[in-house]
Amino acid sequence: MKIAFGPQADKFGSWKWIGQDLVDELGPERAAVFRYVIPPCDVVIFIKFKPSLPHLKALKPSRKLVYCPVDIYGSAAEIDADWESLQQFDCIICHAASLQKYFSAYSRTALLDHHVKFTAPLPTERQINGPILWTGNAANLPPLVGWCNTHQLPEELWILTNLDRESVTSSELGFRGNSRVRIENWSPEKHREWAGLARLALDIKGTDFRARHKPPTKAFDCIASGLPFAMNADSGPAAEIASRGFQLATPDDW
């Protein structure tokens, strides 16, 4: 069986994590990548972006179609409005368990966890000093900034994110007062380095549809690194973590 993954979209983390990493694991005999033209294959897996309805209908008779709609839909209503396209797929792969109920009316669904990827070596002893670490896309910063502006952190906050310039100040991101914040551009190497230096890791999820249906990826990376992790208890990922048997700390526990 030959599986084609695409469209290749290198600037999106979801492509690298779910697409390219799976292709690399399966190897060239079983998997191929496309950007525009779909190669001969038995199965096409569209990650994040899918073709138009007429294109899907034209593809459907000759191969199996799978869709992984990572962070594409901003509401349940948007999903329902796209029902005809969604019905063309033989399977819809969700990156968070909480999303499956929204797609199950239109196709078979499956869950694909983000694999553990950005981990530091397990510490020989627990860190008692060090910064608090936050990693993620800059679009997810506002809930963190809002929380930090109304709470006092016990240590300096270190942020790794995708900056659009060489450096940025905490006030430019919206932090107020005398917030102790260090901000640098994210890279895999820097992520692993800072995870090994941090005493704690923090995440504050927002309340919009996409934020409520994020996977617990950060939490599992931190657990695998032996790094204590806290998240707001009212978030979707927190509920998913609890369902898997982990007792989650909240920032208020500090």
PDB file of C-alpha atoms in Angstrom:
ATOM      1  CA  MET A   1       0.000   0.000   0.000  1.00  0.00           C
ATOM      2  CA  LYS A   2       1.268   3.450  -0.911  1.00  0.00           C
ATOM      3  CA  ILE A   3       0.115   6.487   1.086  1.00  0.00           C
ATOM      4  CA  ALA A   4       0.451  10.073  -0.110  1.00  0.00           C
ATOM      5  CA  PHE A   5       0.635  12.864   2.483  1.00  0.00           C
ATOM      6  CA  GLY A   6       0.034  16.526   1.700  1.00  0.00           C
ATOM      7  CA  PRO A   7      -0.170  19.242   0.830  1.00  0.00           C
ATOM      8  CA  GLN A   8       3.342  19.876   2.134  1.00  0.00           C
ATOM      9  CA  ALA A   9       3.211  23.049   4.226  1.00  0.00           C
ATOM     10  CA  ASP A  10       6.527  23.462   6.003  1.00  0.00           C
ATOM     11  CA  LYS A  11       5.642  26.628   7.897  1.00  0.00           C
ATOM     12  CA  PHE A  12       2.951  24.813   9.892  1.00  0.00           C
ATOM     13  CA  GLY A  13       3.956  22.715  12.884  1.00  0.00           C
ATOM     14  CA  SER A  14       1.080  20.312  12.222  1.00  0.00           C
ATOM     15  CA  TRP A  15       2.606  19.358   8.872  1.00  0.00           C
ATOM     16  CA  LYS A  16       6.005  18.625  10.371  1.00  0.00           C
ATOM     17  CA  TRP A  17       4.603  16.770  13.379  1.00  0.00           C
ATOM     18  CA  ILE A  18       1.788  14.763  11.796  1.00  0.00           C
ATOM     19  CA  GLY A  19       2.834  14.732   8.146  1.00  0.00           C
ATOM     20  CA  GLN A  20       6.580  14.719   7.659  1.00  0.00           C
ATOM     21  CA  ASP A  21       7.383  12.684  10.767  1.00  0.00           C
ATOM     22  CA  LEU A  22       4.931   9.954   9.701  1.00  0.00           C
ATOM     23  CA  VAL A  23       6.368   9.946   6.185  1.00  0.00           C
ATOM     24  CA  ASP A  24       9.885   9.586   7.576  1.00  0.00           C
ATOM     25  CA  GLU A  25       8.767   6.736   9.828  1.00  0.00           C
ATOM     26  CA  LEU A  26       6.946   4.845   7.057  1.00  0.00           C
ATOM     27  CA  GLY A  27       9.782   5.241   4.567  1.00  0.00           C
ATOM     28  CA  PRO A  28       9.781   5.931   0.810  1.00  0.00           C
ATOM     29  CA  GLU A  29       8.434   2.507  -0.131  1.00  0.00           C
ATOM     30  CA  ARG A  30       5.171   3.149   1.714  1.00  0.00           C
ATOM     31  CA  ALA A  31       4.793   6.928   1.841  1.00  0.00           C
ATOM     32  CA  ALA A  32       5.195   9.925  -0.434  1.00  0.00           C
ATOM     33  CA  VAL A  33       4.794  13.679  -0.036  1.00  0.00           C
ATOM     34  CA  PHE A  34       3.033  16.002  -2.454  1.00  0.00           C
ATOM     35  CA  ARG A  35       2.693  19.748  -2.601  1.00  0.00           C
ATOM     36  CA  TYR A  36       0.345  20.234  -5.558  1.00  0.00           C
ATOM     37  CA  VAL A  37       0.086  17.055  -7.652  1.00  0.00           C
ATOM     38  CA  ILE A  38      -0.995  13.845  -5.934  1.00  0.00           C
ATOM     39  CA  PRO A  39       1.272  10.934  -6.937  1.00  0.00           C
ATOM     40  CA  PRO A  40      -0.023   7.417  -7.719  1.00  0.00           C
ATOM     41  CA  CYS A  41      -1.167   5.929  -4.421  1.00  0.00           C
ATOM     42  CA  ASP A  42      -3.814   3.858  -2.650  1.00  0.00           C
ATOM     43  CA  VAL A  43      -4.586   6.387   0.092  1.00  0.00           C
ATOM     44  CA  VAL A  44      -4.346  10.178   0.217  1.00  0.00           C
ATOM     45  CA  ILE A  45      -4.069  11.857   3.614  1.00  0.00           C
ATOM     46  CA  PHE A  46      -4.785  15.577   3.525  1.00  0.00           C
ATOM     47  CA  ILE A  47      -3.296  17.385   6.500  1.00  0.00           C
ATOM     48  CA  LYS A  48      -4.856  20.705   7.448  1.00  0.00           C
ATOM     49  CA  PHE A  49      -5.769  21.772   3.902  1.00  0.00           C
ATOM     50  CA  LYS A  50      -8.089  19.839   1.579  1.00  0.00           C
ATOM     51  CA  PRO A  51      -9.148  20.295  -2.049  1.00  0.00           C
ATOM     52  CA  SER A  52     -12.462  21.679  -3.241  1.00  0.00           C
ATOM     53  CA  LEU A  53     -15.577  19.519  -3.234  1.00  0.00           C
ATOM     54  CA  PRO A  54     -15.468  18.870  -7.022  1.00  0.00           C
ATOM     55  CA  HIS A  55     -11.814  17.811  -6.740  1.00  0.00           C
ATOM     56  CA  LEU A  56     -12.607  15.450  -3.867  1.00  0.00           C
ATOM     57  CA  LYS A  57     -15.440  13.868  -5.831  1.00  0.00           C
ATOM     58  CA  ALA A  58     -13.108  13.338  -8.768  1.00  0.00           C
ATOM     59  CA  LEU A  59     -10.486  11.689  -6.547  1.00  0.00           C
ATOM     60  CA  LYS A  60     -12.819   9.466  -4.550  1.00  0.00           C
ATOM     61  CA  PRO A  61     -13.444   6.598  -7.017  1.00  0.00           C
ATOM     62  CA  SER A  62      -9.759   5.769  -7.449  1.00  0.00           C
ATOM     63  CA  ARG A  63      -8.364   5.839  -3.902  1.00  0.00           C
ATOM     64  CA  LYS A  64      -9.197   6.146  -0.209  1.00  0.00           C
ATOM     65  CA  LEU A  65      -9.394   9.686   1.137  1.00  0.00           C
ATOM     66  CA  VAL A  66      -8.412  10.666   4.677  1.00  0.00           C
ATOM     67  CA  TYR A  67      -8.503  14.123   6.252  1.00  0.00           C
ATOM     68  CA  CYS A  68      -6.705  15.491   9.303  1.00  0.00           C
ATOM     69  CA  PRO A  69      -8.234  18.976   9.854  1.00  0.00           C
ATOM     70  CA  VAL A  70      -5.769  20.420  12.347  1.00  0.00           C
ATOM     71  CA  ASP A  71      -6.990  23.821  13.617  1.00  0.00           C
ATOM     72  CA  ILE A  72      -8.953  24.538  10.428  1.00  0.00           C
ATOM     73  CA  TYR A  73     -12.449  24.905  11.836  1.00  0.00           C
ATOM     74  CA  GLY A  74     -13.250  27.691  14.287  1.00  0.00           C
ATOM     75  CA  SER A  75     -16.638  26.384  15.433  1.00  0.00           C
ATOM     76  CA  ALA A  76     -19.018  23.438  15.277  1.00  0.00           C
ATOM     77  CA  ALA A  77     -21.124  25.468  12.848  1.00  0.00           C
ATOM     78  CA  GLU A  78     -18.189  25.714  10.428  1.00  0.00           C
ATOM     79  CA  ILE A  79     -17.815  21.937  10.536  1.00  0.00           C
ATOM     80  CA  ASP A  80     -21.509  21.371   9.877  1.00  0.00           C
ATOM     81  CA  ALA A  81     -21.468  23.857   6.996  1.00  0.00           C
ATOM     82  CA  ASP A  82     -18.726  21.777   5.334  1.00  0.00           C
ATOM     83  CA  TRP A  83     -20.695  18.527   5.611  1.00  0.00           C
ATOM     84  CA  GLU A  84     -20.677  17.607   1.929  1.00  0.00           C
ATOM     85  CA  SER A  85     -16.897  17.795   1.639  1.00  0.00           C
ATOM     86  CA  LEU A  86     -16.448  15.900   4.898  1.00  0.00           C
ATOM     87  CA  GLN A  87     -18.677  13.086   3.639  1.00  0.00           C
ATOM     88  CA  GLN A  88     -16.221  12.408   0.811  1.00  0.00           C
ATOM     89  CA  PHE A  89     -13.619  11.111   3.252  1.00  0.00           C
ATOM     90  CA  ASP A  90     -13.285   7.490   4.274  1.00  0.00           C
ATOM     91  CA  CYS A  91     -11.874   8.600   7.612  1.00  0.00           C
ATOM     92  CA  ILE A  92     -11.340  11.865   9.473  1.00  0.00           C
ATOM     93  CA  ILE A  93      -8.372  11.817  11.823  1.00  0.00           C
ATOM     94  CA  CYS A  94      -8.696  14.145  14.814  1.00  0.00           C
ATOM     95  CA  HIS A  95      -5.725  15.511  16.729  1.00  0.00           C
ATOM     96  CA  ALA A  96      -7.798  15.798  19.935  1.00  0.00           C
ATOM     97  CA  ALA A  97     -10.288  13.261  21.282  1.00  0.00           C
ATOM     98  CA  SER A  98     -12.827  15.986  22.035  1.00  0.00           C
ATOM     99  CA  LEU A  99     -13.136  16.778  18.308  1.00  0.00           C
ATOM    100  CA  GLN A 100     -14.358  13.361  17.219  1.00  0.00           C
ATOM    101  CA  LYS A 101     -17.987  13.988  18.145  1.00  0.00           C
ATOM    102  CA  TYR A 102     -18.161  16.930  15.735  1.00  0.00           C
ATOM    103  CA  PHE A 103     -17.078  14.863  12.723  1.00  0.00           C
ATOM    104  CA  SER A 104     -18.643  11.464  13.469  1.00  0.00           C
ATOM    105  CA  ALA A 105     -21.905  12.359  11.690  1.00  0.00           C
ATOM    106  CA  TYR A 106     -20.042  12.718   8.397  1.00  0.00           C
ATOM    107  CA  SER A 107     -17.377  10.004   8.392  1.00  0.00           C
ATOM    108  CA  ARG A 108     -15.608   7.395  10.442  1.00  0.00           C
ATOM    109  CA  THR A 109     -13.239   9.096  12.876  1.00  0.00           C
ATOM    110  CA  ALA A 110      -9.962   8.153  14.520  1.00  0.00           C
ATOM    111  CA  LEU A 111      -7.646   9.806  17.028  1.00  0.00           C
ATOM    112  CA  LEU A 112      -3.990  10.470  16.297  1.00  0.00           C
ATOM    113  CA  ASP A 113      -1.955  11.726  19.225  1.00  0.00           C
ATOM    114  CA  HIS A 114       0.996  13.999  18.611  1.00  0.00           C
ATOM    115  CA  HIS A 115       3.979  11.832  19.485  1.00  0.00           C
ATOM    116  CA  VAL A 116       6.412  12.920  22.189  1.00  0.00           C
ATOM    117  CA  LYS A 117       9.033  14.942  20.355  1.00  0.00           C
ATOM    118  CA  PHE A 118      10.634  17.826  22.253  1.00  0.00           C
ATOM    119  CA  THR A 119      11.991  16.295  25.431  1.00  0.00           C
ATOM    120  CA  ALA A 120      14.985  16.926  27.641  1.00  0.00           C
ATOM    121  CA  PRO A 121      16.967  14.157  29.355  1.00  0.00           C
ATOM    122  CA  LEU A 122      15.355  13.125  32.623  1.00  0.00           C
ATOM    123  CA  PRO A 123      16.993  15.012  35.511  1.00  0.00           C
ATOM    124  CA  THR A 124      18.937  13.065  38.113  1.00  0.00           C
ATOM    125  CA  GLU A 125      17.343  15.247  40.786  1.00  0.00           C
ATOM    126  CA  ARG A 126      14.442  17.668  40.824  1.00  0.00           C
ATOM    127  CA  GLN A 127      15.193  21.297  40.006  1.00  0.00           C
ATOM    128  CA  ILE A 128      14.530  23.568  42.978  1.00  0.00           C
ATOM    129  CA  ASN A 129      15.616  26.736  41.183  1.00  0.00           C
ATOM    130  CA  GLY A 130      15.094  27.903  37.654  1.00  0.00           C
ATOM    131  CA  PRO A 131      12.640  29.633  35.349  1.00  0.00           C
ATOM    132  CA  ILE A 132       9.076  28.797  34.365  1.00  0.00           C
ATOM    133  CA  LEU A 133       8.888  27.672  30.745  1.00  0.00           C
ATOM    134  CA  TRP A 134       6.203  28.377  28.139  1.00  0.00           C
ATOM    135  CA  THR A 135       6.540  27.159  24.553  1.00  0.00           C
ATOM    136  CA  GLY A 136       4.127  27.570  21.683  1.00  0.00           C
ATOM    137  CA  ASN A 137       2.857  29.523  18.721  1.00  0.00           C
ATOM    138  CA  ALA A 138       2.641  33.282  19.190  1.00  0.00           C
ATOM    139  CA  ALA A 139      -1.065  33.138  18.318  1.00  0.00           C
ATOM    140  CA  ASN A 140      -1.610  31.261  21.596  1.00  0.00           C
ATOM    141  CA  LEU A 141       0.112  33.872  23.777  1.00  0.00           C
ATOM    142  CA  PRO A 142      -2.858  36.170  24.659  1.00  0.00           C
ATOM    143  CA  PRO A 143      -4.394  33.844  27.313  1.00  0.00           C
ATOM    144  CA  LEU A 144      -0.967  33.464  28.948  1.00  0.00           C
ATOM    145  CA  VAL A 145      -0.365  37.220  28.891  1.00  0.00           C
ATOM    146  CA  GLY A 146      -3.801  37.907  30.354  1.00  0.00           C
ATOM    147  CA  TRP A 147      -3.263  35.414  33.162  1.00  0.00           C
ATOM    148  CA  CYS A 148       0.227  36.693  33.999  1.00  0.00           C
ATOM    149  CA  ASN A 149      -1.053  40.279  34.153  1.00  0.00           C
ATOM    150  CA  THR A 150      -3.358  39.309  37.023  1.00  0.00           C
ATOM    151  CA  HIS A 151      -1.153  36.768  38.833  1.00  0.00           C
ATOM    152  CA  GLN A 152       2.312  36.749  40.356  1.00  0.00           C
ATOM    153  CA  LEU A 153       4.676  34.048  39.132  1.00  0.00           C
ATOM    154  CA  PRO A 154       7.222  32.659  41.609  1.00  0.00           C
ATOM    155  CA  GLU A 155      10.055  32.685  39.048  1.00  0.00           C
ATOM    156  CA  GLU A 156      11.061  34.388  35.825  1.00  0.00           C
ATOM    157  CA  LEU A 157       8.965  33.330  32.819  1.00  0.00           C
ATOM    158  CA  TRP A 158      10.894  32.097  29.787  1.00  0.00           C
ATOM    159  CA  ILE A 159       8.989  32.097  26.497  1.00  0.00           C
ATOM    160  CA  LEU A 160       9.951  30.304  23.306  1.00  0.00           C
ATOM    161  CA  THR A 161       7.765  31.220  20.348  1.00  0.00           C
ATOM    162  CA  ASN A 162       7.795  32.069  16.650  1.00  0.00           C
ATOM    163  CA  LEU A 163       8.883  35.702  16.510  1.00  0.00           C
ATOM    164  CA  ASP A 164       8.548  37.735  13.326  1.00  0.00           C
ATOM    165  CA  ARG A 165      11.731  39.640  14.126  1.00  0.00           C
ATOM    166  CA  GLU A 166      15.044  39.138  15.898  1.00  0.00           C
ATOM    167  CA  SER A 167      13.820  40.194  19.348  1.00  0.00           C
ATOM    168  CA  VAL A 168      10.729  41.485  21.120  1.00  0.00           C
ATOM    169  CA  THR A 169      10.092  42.994  24.543  1.00  0.00           C
ATOM    170  CA  SER A 170       7.577  41.696  27.050  1.00  0.00           C
ATOM    171  CA  SER A 171       5.582  44.930  26.831  1.00  0.00           C
ATOM    172  CA  GLU A 172       5.273  44.493  23.060  1.00  0.00           C
ATOM    173  CA  LEU A 173       3.569  41.161  23.733  1.00  0.00           C
ATOM    174  CA  GLY A 174       1.182  42.791  26.206  1.00  0.00           C
ATOM    175  CA  PHE A 175       2.819  41.983  29.543  1.00  0.00           C
ATOM    176  CA  ARG A 176       2.306  44.795  32.033  1.00  0.00           C
ATOM    177  CA  GLY A 177       4.157  46.087  35.055  1.00  0.00           C
ATOM    178  CA  ASN A 178       7.413  44.580  36.197  1.00  0.00           C
ATOM    179  CA  SER A 179       6.859  41.168  34.668  1.00  0.00           C
ATOM    180  CA  ARG A 180      10.038  39.118  34.654  1.00  0.00           C
ATOM    181  CA  VAL A 181       9.885  37.685  31.154  1.00  0.00           C
ATOM    182  CA  ARG A 182      12.572  36.439  28.776  1.00  0.00           C
ATOM    183  CA  ILE A 183      11.529  35.873  25.152  1.00  0.00           C
ATOM    184  CA  GLU A 184      13.432  34.117  22.383  1.00  0.00           C
ATOM    185  CA  ASN A 185      12.728  32.530  19.030  1.00  0.00           C
ATOM    186  CA  TRP A 186      11.728  28.877  19.211  1.00  0.00           C
ATOM    187  CA  SER A 187      13.884  26.116  17.811  1.00  0.00           C
ATOM    188  CA  PRO A 188      13.955  22.387  18.635  1.00  0.00           C
ATOM    189  CA  GLU A 189      17.420  22.754  20.147  1.00  0.00           C
ATOM    190  CA  LYS A 190      16.444  25.740  22.289  1.00  0.00           C
ATOM    191  CA  HIS A 191      13.258  23.958  23.389  1.00  0.00           C
ATOM    192  CA  ARG A 192      15.197  20.960  24.681  1.00  0.00           C
ATOM    193  CA  GLU A 193      17.864  23.150  26.273  1.00  0.00           C
ATOM    194  CA  TRP A 194      15.377  25.311  28.170  1.00  0.00           C
ATOM    195  CA  ALA A 195      13.291  22.304  29.212  1.00  0.00           C
ATOM    196  CA  GLY A 196      16.421  21.004  30.921  1.00  0.00           C
ATOM    197  CA  LEU A 197      16.986  24.317  32.730  1.00  0.00           C
ATOM    198  CA  ALA A 198      13.419  25.065  33.818  1.00  0.00           C
ATOM    199  CA  ARG A 199      11.975  24.290  37.231  1.00  0.00           C
ATOM    200  CA  LEU A 200       8.367  24.335  36.035  1.00  0.00           C
ATOM    201  CA  ALA A 201       6.377  24.580  32.802  1.00  0.00           C
ATOM    202  CA  LEU A 202       3.128  26.459  32.348  1.00  0.00           C
ATOM    203  CA  ASP A 203       0.327  26.643  29.814  1.00  0.00           C
ATOM    204  CA  ILE A 204      -2.834  28.738  29.851  1.00  0.00           C
ATOM    205  CA  LYS A 205      -5.391  27.759  27.230  1.00  0.00           C
ATOM    206  CA  GLY A 206      -7.994  30.160  25.864  1.00  0.00           C
ATOM    207  CA  THR A 207     -11.721  29.600  25.525  1.00  0.00           C
ATOM    208  CA  ASP A 208     -12.262  29.754  21.754  1.00  0.00           C
ATOM    209  CA  PHE A 209     -13.130  26.583  19.817  1.00  0.00           C
ATOM    210  CA  ARG A 210      -9.609  25.837  18.615  1.00  0.00           C
ATOM    211  CA  ALA A 211      -8.091  26.369  22.067  1.00  0.00           C
ATOM    212  CA  ARG A 212     -10.717  24.156  23.741  1.00  0.00           C
ATOM    213  CA  HIS A 213      -9.848  21.316  21.402  1.00  0.00           C
ATOM    214  CA  LYS A 214      -6.067  21.345  21.572  1.00  0.00           C
ATOM    215  CA  PRO A 215      -4.300  18.051  22.302  1.00  0.00           C
ATOM    216  CA  PRO A 216      -2.328  17.608  25.551  1.00  0.00           C
ATOM    217  CA  THR A 217       0.961  17.535  23.645  1.00  0.00           C
ATOM    218  CA  LYS A 218       2.875  20.020  25.802  1.00  0.00           C
ATOM    219  CA  ALA A 219       1.911  18.199  28.959  1.00  0.00           C
ATOM    220  CA  PHE A 220       3.194  14.856  27.709  1.00  0.00           C
ATOM    221  CA  ASP A 221       6.465  16.359  26.492  1.00  0.00           C
ATOM    222  CA  CYS A 222       6.961  17.839  29.959  1.00  0.00           C
ATOM    223  CA  ILE A 223       6.037  14.591  31.705  1.00  0.00           C
ATOM    224  CA  ALA A 224       8.529  12.725  29.504  1.00  0.00           C
ATOM    225  CA  SER A 225      11.180  15.304  30.442  1.00  0.00           C
ATOM    226  CA  GLY A 226      10.477  15.040  34.181  1.00  0.00           C
ATOM    227  CA  LEU A 227       9.415  18.694  34.167  1.00  0.00           C
ATOM    228  CA  PRO A 228       6.531  19.656  36.509  1.00  0.00           C
ATOM    229  CA  PHE A 229       3.680  21.089  34.446  1.00  0.00           C
ATOM    230  CA  ALA A 230       0.620  23.190  35.255  1.00  0.00           C
ATOM    231  CA  MET A 231      -2.391  24.186  33.150  1.00  0.00           C
ATOM    232  CA  ASN A 232      -5.706  25.896  33.795  1.00  0.00           C
ATOM    233  CA  ALA A 233      -8.116  23.194  34.947  1.00  0.00           C
ATOM    234  CA  ASP A 234     -11.026  24.434  32.822  1.00  0.00           C
ATOM    235  CA  SER A 235      -9.234  23.723  29.536  1.00  0.00           C
ATOM    236  CA  GLY A 236      -9.955  20.872  27.143  1.00  0.00           C
ATOM    237  CA  PRO A 237      -6.422  19.438  27.300  1.00  0.00           C
ATOM    238  CA  ALA A 238      -6.636  19.361  31.105  1.00  0.00           C
ATOM    239  CA  ALA A 239      -9.754  17.186  30.897  1.00  0.00           C
ATOM    240  CA  GLU A 240      -8.030  14.876  28.417  1.00  0.00           C
ATOM    241  CA  ILE A 241      -4.964  14.558  30.647  1.00  0.00           C
ATOM    242  CA  ALA A 242      -7.179  13.664  33.620  1.00  0.00           C
ATOM    243  CA  SER A 243      -9.023  11.038  31.550  1.00  0.00           C
ATOM    244  CA  ARG A 244      -5.686   9.297  30.989  1.00  0.00           C
ATOM    245  CA  GLY A 245      -4.975   9.007  34.686  1.00  0.00           C
ATOM    246  CA  PHE A 246      -2.702  11.981  35.322  1.00  0.00           C
ATOM    247  CA  GLN A 247      -3.342  14.347  38.216  1.00  0.00           C
ATOM    248  CA  LEU A 248      -2.822  17.810  36.780  1.00  0.00           C
ATOM    249  CA  ALA A 249      -1.540  20.767  38.761  1.00  0.00           C
ATOM    250  CA  THR A 250      -2.953  24.213  38.090  1.00  0.00           C
ATOM    251  CA  PRO A 251      -0.962  27.473  38.230  1.00  0.00           C
ATOM    252  CA  ASP A 252      -2.906  28.400  41.362  1.00  0.00           C
ATOM    253  CA  ASP A 253      -1.329  25.403  43.122  1.00  0.00           C
ATOM    254  CA  TRP A 254       2.022  27.207  43.067  1.00  0.00           C
TER     255      TRP A 254
END
